[in-house]
Amino acid sequence: MSNNHTHTEGTYIPETYIPHAESHGTGSLWRTFWILLGITIVDFIIYFAFGASMARNIVFIAFGIIKAILIVGIFMHLNYEAKFLRWMIVLPAVIFLSYLVCFLLIEGNYVSLEKYF
Amino acid sequence: MSNSSAVSSTSIWTGGRSPFNVSYGKLMMWIFLLSDAFTFSSLLVGYGAIRFSYAGSTTPWPDPATVFNHFPFAHGLHLPLLFVSLMTLILIISSVTMVLAVEAGHRNSKSEVSKYMFLTILGGAAFLGCQAWEWSQFIHEGGRLDSNLFGFTDAAHEHAKHLKLFDPVHWTEADKISGPVPFASLFFIVTGFHGFHVLSGVVINIIIWINVMRGTYERRGHYEMVEKVGLYWHFVDLVWVFVFTFYYLI
């Protein structure tokens, strides 16, 4: 959106367009690394401190989702991309994944019940 | 002039510029990764559905802690999760060196890009070595695509329940009976599919690294190829987060 002046209608060629990339410094990258490492260590501690339970599984999955958001947002740079690109990547993933998980929970239950009837 | 900026901010889809403000190659890489995310999520959801179907079965799903409890040079001890945590650590470190290479590329620093690319390749190779060791242990103990010897007898199960860290593992070949076959085949398919992604990531990284050292991108004036391969590499790390969660933690 900041490239209006450099890429006007006459000169824009989609195949060769490279937006100017700028370094945001390494501070946020290292911070993300320490958070990812910390979450993995907490995962490890919870694994040995608590027995297997649904609550523990939910915590593990929640931590996994937090790690995924950090990797995609900071490491893969999606937080800094244009709004339309962000939505084009995030929306289909969220919609399709929630669809798959909902049907896993509904149909998976049926598969295990089926044995008893 | 005063309303020209207002016009361009509302007409992002009328042509003349990229609505995504991103190069063609990077946009295609994102779309490829989105489709790959669907493939991996289908595999993991399939794993969940099959594992779910064994709830309350006479041949229960094996507890990962009793199967993946080996560590190099610590033979016969009960050490669940330690080795995969090491693999996770290796992948996180190689992810941060990759992102540092991308950052150095934004500053057009050829020596730094090439240094961090090299470290990333080392990390990827270390991860692949760990996975090869994990697979050889699993195959050695009776995991096959079409059979699974991790259906322990009741006595072995009782023994496994009370195992603490570093305890010696006592069960013998006689304790092993046939367990759910999909446990072994899904392990090979999902970690194999991920491992193949890591392998191709290492190969692509090596190609880009050679190009960096030959000065291809310095002459081109930008290091966007490093960014693209970086996206792929982080995606591999992202998938491992969920393979780690669903295979080893849960």
Tab-separated table of C-alpha atoms in Angstrom:
chain	number	residue	atom	x	y	z
A	1	MET	CA	0.000	0.000	0.000
A	2	SER	CA	3.005	2.245	0.474
A	3	ASN	CA	4.185	1.511	-3.064
A	4	ASN	CA	1.698	3.784	-4.871
A	5	HIS	CA	4.400	6.159	-5.946
A	6	THR	CA	6.967	3.668	-7.203
A	7	HIS	CA	4.549	1.321	-9.005
A	8	THR	CA	2.095	3.341	-10.989
A	9	GLU	CA	-0.304	1.895	-13.514
A	10	GLY	CA	1.999	2.179	-16.489
A	11	THR	CA	5.027	0.384	-15.071
A	12	TYR	CA	3.437	-2.434	-13.081
A	13	ILE	CA	4.293	-5.922	-14.445
A	14	PRO	CA	2.977	-8.668	-12.121
A	15	GLU	CA	5.627	-11.285	-12.963
A	16	THR	CA	8.580	-9.058	-12.092
A	17	TYR	CA	7.137	-7.021	-9.228
A	18	ILE	CA	9.291	-7.297	-6.077
A	19	PRO	CA	8.207	-5.072	-3.173
A	20	HIS	CA	11.015	-3.410	-1.286
A	21	ALA	CA	11.810	-5.528	1.793
A	22	GLU	CA	13.030	-3.940	4.988
A	23	SER	CA	14.700	-5.489	7.999
A	24	HIS	CA	12.693	-5.233	11.226
A	25	GLY	CA	15.791	-6.090	13.249
A	26	THR	CA	16.439	-9.356	15.043
A	27	GLY	CA	14.841	-8.423	18.395
A	28	SER	CA	11.359	-9.823	17.695
A	29	LEU	CA	12.889	-12.925	16.067
A	30	TRP	CA	14.916	-13.842	19.133
A	31	ARG	CA	11.988	-13.041	21.431
A	32	THR	CA	9.809	-15.427	19.382
A	33	PHE	CA	12.510	-18.075	19.598
A	34	TRP	CA	12.640	-17.840	23.415
A	35	ILE	CA	8.826	-17.998	23.654
A	36	LEU	CA	8.740	-21.107	21.404
A	37	LEU	CA	11.488	-22.720	23.471
A	38	GLY	CA	9.715	-21.791	26.724
A	39	ILE	CA	6.391	-23.277	25.558
A	40	THR	CA	8.162	-26.501	24.541
A	41	ILE	CA	9.789	-26.733	27.994
A	42	VAL	CA	6.420	-26.117	29.688
A	43	ASP	CA	4.921	-28.868	27.453
A	44	PHE	CA	7.675	-31.141	28.689
A	45	ILE	CA	7.094	-30.303	32.373
A	46	ILE	CA	3.301	-30.729	32.110
A	47	TYR	CA	3.825	-34.097	30.405
A	48	PHE	CA	5.693	-35.465	33.403
A	49	ALA	CA	3.861	-33.539	36.141
A	50	PHE	CA	0.293	-34.574	35.229
A	51	GLY	CA	-1.201	-37.894	34.155
A	52	ALA	CA	-2.953	-38.225	30.797
A	53	SER	CA	-6.307	-36.449	30.830
A	54	MET	CA	-8.578	-34.457	28.533
A	55	ALA	CA	-7.542	-31.219	30.295
A	56	ARG	CA	-3.874	-31.970	29.616
A	57	ASN	CA	-4.638	-32.705	25.932
A	58	ILE	CA	-6.517	-29.401	25.591
A	59	VAL	CA	-3.533	-27.536	27.114
A	60	PHE	CA	-1.143	-29.256	24.668
A	61	ILE	CA	-3.346	-28.393	21.675
A	62	ALA	CA	-3.733	-24.774	22.876
A	63	PHE	CA	0.054	-24.466	23.197
A	64	GLY	CA	0.420	-25.954	19.708
A	65	ILE	CA	-1.947	-23.317	18.294
A	66	ILE	CA	-0.026	-20.508	20.078
A	67	LYS	CA	3.243	-21.842	18.616
A	68	ALA	CA	1.632	-22.018	15.149
A	69	ILE	CA	0.441	-18.392	15.379
A	70	LEU	CA	3.940	-17.244	16.410
A	71	ILE	CA	5.670	-19.195	13.624
A	72	VAL	CA	3.268	-17.997	10.910
A	73	GLY	CA	3.018	-14.420	12.198
A	74	ILE	CA	6.629	-13.622	13.071
A	75	PHE	CA	8.897	-16.202	11.394
A	76	MET	CA	6.866	-16.424	8.185
A	77	HIS	CA	6.328	-12.660	8.345
A	78	LEU	CA	2.550	-12.813	7.797
A	79	ASN	CA	1.883	-10.169	10.490
A	80	TYR	CA	3.713	-7.613	8.337
A	81	GLU	CA	2.105	-8.555	4.996
A	82	ALA	CA	-0.737	-6.725	3.257
A	83	LYS	CA	-4.212	-7.154	4.746
A	84	PHE	CA	-5.634	-9.060	1.769
A	85	LEU	CA	-2.760	-11.562	1.770
A	86	ARG	CA	-3.220	-12.201	5.503
A	87	TRP	CA	-6.922	-12.945	5.099
A	88	MET	CA	-6.425	-15.009	1.953
A	89	ILE	CA	-4.107	-17.373	3.862
A	90	VAL	CA	-5.740	-17.403	7.289
A	91	LEU	CA	-9.459	-17.598	6.397
A	92	PRO	CA	-9.425	-20.753	4.194
A	93	ALA	CA	-7.167	-22.517	6.706
A	94	VAL	CA	-9.395	-21.663	9.670
A	95	ILE	CA	-12.653	-22.519	7.858
A	96	PHE	CA	-11.381	-25.820	6.415
A	97	LEU	CA	-9.683	-26.912	9.628
A	98	SER	CA	-12.694	-26.223	11.833
A	99	TYR	CA	-14.814	-28.134	9.314
A	100	LEU	CA	-12.448	-31.140	9.511
A	101	VAL	CA	-12.195	-31.061	13.307
A	102	CYS	CA	-15.974	-30.746	13.797
A	103	PHE	CA	-16.580	-33.755	11.585
A	104	LEU	CA	-13.825	-35.671	13.361
A	105	LEU	CA	-15.578	-35.071	16.673
A	106	ILE	CA	-19.044	-35.969	15.342
A	107	GLU	CA	-18.198	-38.912	13.073
A	108	GLY	CA	-15.343	-40.197	15.246
A	109	ASN	CA	-17.835	-40.671	18.045
A	110	TYR	CA	-20.052	-42.668	15.705
A	111	VAL	CA	-17.188	-44.945	14.663
A	112	SER	CA	-16.450	-45.970	18.249
A	113	LEU	CA	-20.138	-46.309	19.191
A	114	GLU	CA	-20.784	-48.552	16.207
A	115	LYS	CA	-18.881	-51.421	17.841
A	116	TYR	CA	-21.504	-51.751	20.569
A	117	PHE	CA	-24.575	-52.018	18.335
B	1	MET	CA	-3.655	15.806	-6.108
B	2	SER	CA	-5.530	15.948	-2.842
B	3	ASN	CA	-8.001	13.228	-3.775
B	4	SER	CA	-5.614	10.974	-5.732
B	5	SER	CA	-4.509	9.172	-2.577
B	6	ALA	CA	-8.143	8.706	-1.560
B	7	VAL	CA	-8.888	7.155	-4.969
B	8	SER	CA	-5.933	4.746	-4.858
B	9	SER	CA	-6.753	3.599	-1.312
B	10	THR	CA	-10.270	2.563	-2.321
B	11	SER	CA	-9.456	1.034	-5.717
B	12	ILE	CA	-7.059	-1.697	-4.713
B	13	TRP	CA	-8.810	-4.263	-6.958
B	14	THR	CA	-9.041	-2.106	-10.077
B	15	GLY	CA	-5.631	-3.112	-11.386
B	16	GLY	CA	-2.293	-1.428	-11.747
B	17	ARG	CA	-0.781	-2.874	-8.592
B	18	SER	CA	-0.752	-6.011	-6.514
B	19	PRO	CA	-3.592	-6.118	-3.965
B	20	PHE	CA	-1.379	-8.447	-1.916
B	21	ASN	CA	1.729	-6.235	-2.278
B	22	VAL	CA	3.842	-9.330	-2.762
B	23	SER	CA	5.785	-10.830	-5.654
B	24	TYR	CA	4.297	-13.526	-7.872
B	25	GLY	CA	6.671	-16.234	-6.592
B	26	LYS	CA	6.032	-15.513	-2.931
B	27	LEU	CA	2.258	-15.462	-3.446
B	28	MET	CA	2.461	-18.860	-5.165
B	29	MET	CA	4.625	-20.188	-2.306
B	30	TRP	CA	1.952	-19.091	0.187
B	31	ILE	CA	-0.788	-20.794	-1.845
B	32	PHE	CA	1.302	-23.969	-2.104
B	33	LEU	CA	1.864	-23.948	1.671
B	34	LEU	CA	-1.865	-23.462	2.254
B	35	SER	CA	-2.604	-26.550	0.150
B	36	ASP	CA	0.143	-28.466	1.963
B	37	ALA	CA	-1.393	-27.435	5.298
B	38	PHE	CA	-4.660	-29.028	4.120
B	39	THR	CA	-2.814	-32.258	3.246
B	40	PHE	CA	-1.149	-32.482	6.641
B	41	SER	CA	-4.313	-31.567	8.530
B	42	SER	CA	-6.185	-34.296	6.649
B	43	LEU	CA	-3.496	-36.807	7.658
B	44	LEU	CA	-3.629	-35.726	11.313
B	45	VAL	CA	-7.432	-35.679	11.413
B	46	GLY	CA	-7.406	-39.152	9.839
B	47	TYR	CA	-4.981	-40.238	12.553
B	48	GLY	CA	-7.338	-38.803	15.171
B	49	ALA	CA	-10.379	-40.567	13.715
B	50	ILE	CA	-8.619	-43.954	13.602
B	51	ARG	CA	-7.179	-43.563	17.092
B	52	PHE	CA	-10.616	-42.471	18.350
B	53	SER	CA	-12.146	-45.639	16.880
B	54	TYR	CA	-9.967	-47.802	19.165
B	55	ALA	CA	-11.387	-46.281	22.367
B	56	GLY	CA	-12.704	-49.091	24.557
B	57	SER	CA	-11.389	-51.731	22.151
B	58	THR	CA	-9.898	-55.060	23.273
B	59	THR	CA	-6.676	-54.079	21.469
B	60	PRO	CA	-6.157	-50.569	22.879
B	61	TRP	CA	-4.116	-47.896	21.157
B	62	PRO	CA	-0.518	-48.119	22.479
B	63	ASP	CA	0.618	-45.395	24.869
B	64	PRO	CA	3.323	-43.382	22.992
B	65	ALA	CA	5.316	-43.108	26.250
B	66	THR	CA	5.893	-46.864	26.274
B	67	VAL	CA	6.823	-47.020	22.577
B	68	PHE	CA	9.000	-43.956	21.963
B	69	ASN	CA	11.059	-44.151	25.163
B	70	HIS	CA	14.569	-44.534	23.775
B	71	PHE	CA	17.531	-42.217	23.810
B	72	PRO	CA	20.891	-42.774	22.122
B	73	PHE	CA	23.552	-44.248	24.438
B	74	ALA	CA	20.966	-44.920	27.172
B	75	HIS	CA	19.849	-48.374	26.165
B	76	GLY	CA	17.105	-50.115	28.163
B	77	LEU	CA	16.054	-47.056	30.199
B	78	HIS	CA	12.585	-45.545	30.229
B	79	LEU	CA	13.085	-42.074	28.693
B	80	PRO	CA	9.856	-40.986	26.995
B	81	LEU	CA	9.594	-37.667	25.140
B	82	LEU	CA	13.258	-36.705	25.666
B	83	PHE	CA	14.442	-37.617	22.191
B	84	VAL	CA	11.528	-35.976	20.341
B	85	SER	CA	11.980	-32.876	22.493
B	86	LEU	CA	15.576	-32.761	21.316
B	87	MET	CA	14.345	-33.065	17.721
B	88	THR	CA	11.877	-30.213	18.368
B	89	LEU	CA	14.704	-28.095	19.800
B	90	ILE	CA	16.863	-28.764	16.721
B	91	LEU	CA	14.020	-27.731	14.411
B	92	ILE	CA	13.251	-24.539	16.392
B	93	ILE	CA	16.940	-23.561	16.306
B	94	SER	CA	17.182	-24.204	12.563
B	95	SER	CA	14.017	-22.099	12.160
B	96	VAL	CA	15.596	-19.145	13.951
B	97	THR	CA	18.808	-19.399	11.884
B	98	MET	CA	16.630	-19.449	8.739
B	99	VAL	CA	14.777	-16.305	9.775
B	100	LEU	CA	18.124	-14.644	10.601
B	101	ALA	CA	19.282	-15.493	7.047
B	102	VAL	CA	16.135	-13.820	5.672
B	103	GLU	CA	16.785	-10.759	7.860
B	104	ALA	CA	20.420	-10.594	6.686
B	105	GLY	CA	19.117	-10.817	3.110
B	106	HIS	CA	17.031	-7.674	3.695
B	107	ARG	CA	20.324	-5.927	4.544
B	108	ASN	CA	22.019	-7.475	1.433
B	109	SER	CA	24.732	-8.995	3.617
B	110	LYS	CA	25.984	-11.907	1.561
B	111	SER	CA	28.392	-13.311	4.187
B	112	GLU	CA	25.722	-13.396	6.919
B	113	VAL	CA	23.069	-14.949	4.647
B	114	SER	CA	25.490	-17.676	3.651
B	115	LYS	CA	26.536	-18.316	7.297
B	116	TYR	CA	22.945	-18.648	8.544
B	117	MET	CA	21.878	-20.728	5.518
B	118	PHE	CA	24.699	-23.134	6.327
B	119	LEU	CA	23.594	-23.415	9.980
B	120	THR	CA	20.007	-24.047	8.839
B	121	ILE	CA	21.181	-26.863	6.551
B	122	LEU	CA	23.151	-28.381	9.466
B	123	GLY	CA	20.032	-28.243	11.669
B	124	GLY	CA	17.921	-29.903	8.984
B	125	ALA	CA	20.493	-32.657	8.514
B	126	ALA	CA	20.663	-33.215	12.296
B	127	PHE	CA	16.879	-33.514	12.441
B	128	LEU	CA	16.877	-36.053	9.602
B	129	GLY	CA	19.584	-38.061	11.387
B	130	CYS	CA	17.484	-38.116	14.570
B	131	GLN	CA	14.439	-39.238	12.616
B	132	ALA	CA	16.417	-42.024	10.931
B	133	TRP	CA	17.509	-43.244	14.380
B	134	GLU	CA	13.928	-43.069	15.690
B	135	TRP	CA	12.646	-45.065	12.690
B	136	SER	CA	15.356	-47.714	13.041
B	137	GLN	CA	14.471	-48.172	16.744
B	138	PHE	CA	10.781	-48.464	15.897
B	139	ILE	CA	11.388	-50.975	13.091
B	140	HIS	CA	13.814	-52.934	15.267
B	141	GLU	CA	11.141	-53.316	17.966
B	142	GLY	CA	8.495	-54.597	15.598
B	143	GLY	CA	6.807	-51.616	13.933
B	144	ARG	CA	5.969	-52.297	10.279
B	145	LEU	CA	3.663	-50.744	7.704
B	146	ASP	CA	1.427	-53.826	7.948
B	147	SER	CA	1.990	-55.031	11.520
B	148	ASN	CA	2.529	-53.644	15.002
B	149	LEU	CA	4.016	-55.497	17.971
B	150	PHE	CA	3.178	-52.802	20.517
B	151	GLY	CA	0.060	-54.503	21.860
B	152	PHE	CA	1.521	-55.342	25.266
B	153	THR	CA	0.128	-58.070	27.508
B	154	ASP	CA	-1.755	-57.052	30.667
B	155	ALA	CA	1.324	-57.732	32.830
B	156	ALA	CA	3.521	-55.548	30.631
B	157	HIS	CA	0.847	-52.823	30.686
B	158	GLU	CA	0.794	-52.895	34.465
B	159	HIS	CA	4.603	-52.638	34.484
B	160	ALA	CA	4.494	-49.730	32.003
B	161	LYS	CA	1.968	-47.777	34.099
B	162	HIS	CA	4.357	-47.545	37.052
B	163	LEU	CA	7.505	-46.738	35.081
B	164	LYS	CA	9.314	-43.579	36.169
B	165	LEU	CA	11.973	-41.633	34.281
B	166	PHE	CA	15.269	-43.538	33.970
B	167	ASP	CA	13.704	-46.805	35.225
B	168	PRO	CA	15.065	-49.896	33.471
B	169	VAL	CA	12.501	-51.411	31.094
B	170	HIS	CA	11.875	-55.078	31.907
B	171	TRP	CA	9.537	-56.482	29.296
B	172	THR	CA	10.780	-59.038	26.824
B	173	GLU	CA	9.772	-60.252	23.391
B	174	ALA	CA	7.200	-62.533	25.066
B	175	ASP	CA	5.320	-59.488	26.381
B	176	LYS	CA	4.750	-58.203	22.875
B	177	ILE	CA	1.546	-59.179	21.125
B	178	SER	CA	0.012	-57.774	17.991
B	179	GLY	CA	-1.571	-54.351	18.521
B	180	PRO	CA	-3.544	-51.976	16.289
B	181	VAL	CA	-1.860	-52.020	12.868
B	182	PRO	CA	-2.785	-48.386	11.983
B	183	PHE	CA	-0.642	-47.222	14.920
B	184	ALA	CA	2.509	-48.312	13.104
B	185	SER	CA	1.412	-47.554	9.530
B	186	LEU	CA	0.184	-44.047	10.427
B	187	PHE	CA	3.451	-43.382	12.257
B	188	PHE	CA	5.407	-44.209	9.107
B	189	ILE	CA	3.067	-42.299	6.811
B	190	VAL	CA	2.781	-39.059	8.809
B	191	THR	CA	6.352	-38.777	10.133
B	192	GLY	CA	7.612	-40.055	6.774
B	193	PHE	CA	5.626	-37.432	4.878
B	194	HIS	CA	6.955	-34.762	7.223
B	195	GLY	CA	10.502	-36.155	7.022
B	196	PHE	CA	10.324	-36.071	3.228
B	197	HIS	CA	9.357	-32.401	3.465
B	198	VAL	CA	12.405	-31.806	5.681
B	199	LEU	CA	14.607	-33.685	3.194
B	200	SER	CA	13.372	-31.642	0.229
B	201	GLY	CA	13.722	-28.486	2.367
B	202	VAL	CA	17.369	-29.342	3.032
B	203	VAL	CA	17.971	-29.989	-0.685
B	204	ILE	CA	16.324	-26.671	-1.688
B	205	ASN	CA	18.280	-24.897	1.086
B	206	ILE	CA	21.532	-26.308	-0.296
B	207	ILE	CA	20.686	-25.118	-3.831
B	208	ILE	CA	19.840	-21.606	-2.570
B	209	TRP	CA	22.969	-21.588	-0.371
B	210	ILE	CA	25.171	-22.394	-3.391
B	211	ASN	CA	23.468	-19.565	-5.308
B	212	VAL	CA	24.072	-17.179	-2.392
B	213	MET	CA	27.760	-18.050	-2.308
B	214	ARG	CA	28.092	-17.708	-6.078
B	215	GLY	CA	26.687	-14.182	-5.766
B	216	THR	CA	23.567	-14.841	-7.885
B	217	TYR	CA	21.290	-12.862	-5.560
B	218	GLU	CA	23.868	-10.156	-4.922
B	219	ARG	CA	23.892	-9.465	-8.682
B	220	ARG	CA	20.091	-9.653	-8.750
B	221	GLY	CA	19.961	-6.974	-6.046
B	222	HIS	CA	17.630	-8.788	-3.636
B	223	TYR	CA	17.512	-12.040	-1.649
B	224	GLU	CA	13.868	-12.896	-2.235
B	225	MET	CA	14.674	-16.523	-3.042
B	226	VAL	CA	15.975	-16.885	0.522
B	227	GLU	CA	12.631	-15.533	1.783
B	228	LYS	CA	10.710	-18.070	-0.306
B	229	VAL	CA	12.729	-21.057	0.859
B	230	GLY	CA	12.464	-19.615	4.379
B	231	LEU	CA	8.658	-19.744	4.140
B	232	TYR	CA	8.876	-23.417	3.196
B	233	TRP	CA	11.320	-24.177	6.010
B	234	HIS	CA	9.142	-22.510	8.671
B	235	PHE	CA	6.151	-24.421	7.379
B	236	VAL	CA	8.043	-27.674	7.971
B	237	ASP	CA	8.681	-26.492	11.555
B	238	LEU	CA	4.992	-25.588	11.908
B	239	VAL	CA	3.891	-29.074	10.837
B	240	TRP	CA	6.327	-30.648	13.309
B	241	VAL	CA	4.651	-28.683	16.149
B	242	PHE	CA	1.438	-30.596	15.459
B	243	VAL	CA	3.052	-33.965	14.716
B	244	PHE	CA	4.884	-33.614	18.052
B	245	THR	CA	1.633	-32.702	19.835
B	246	PHE	CA	-0.555	-35.450	18.400
B	247	TYR	CA	1.952	-38.304	18.176
B	248	TYR	CA	4.032	-37.901	21.291
B	249	LEU	CA	2.288	-35.619	23.783
B	250	ILE	CA	-1.295	-36.858	23.519
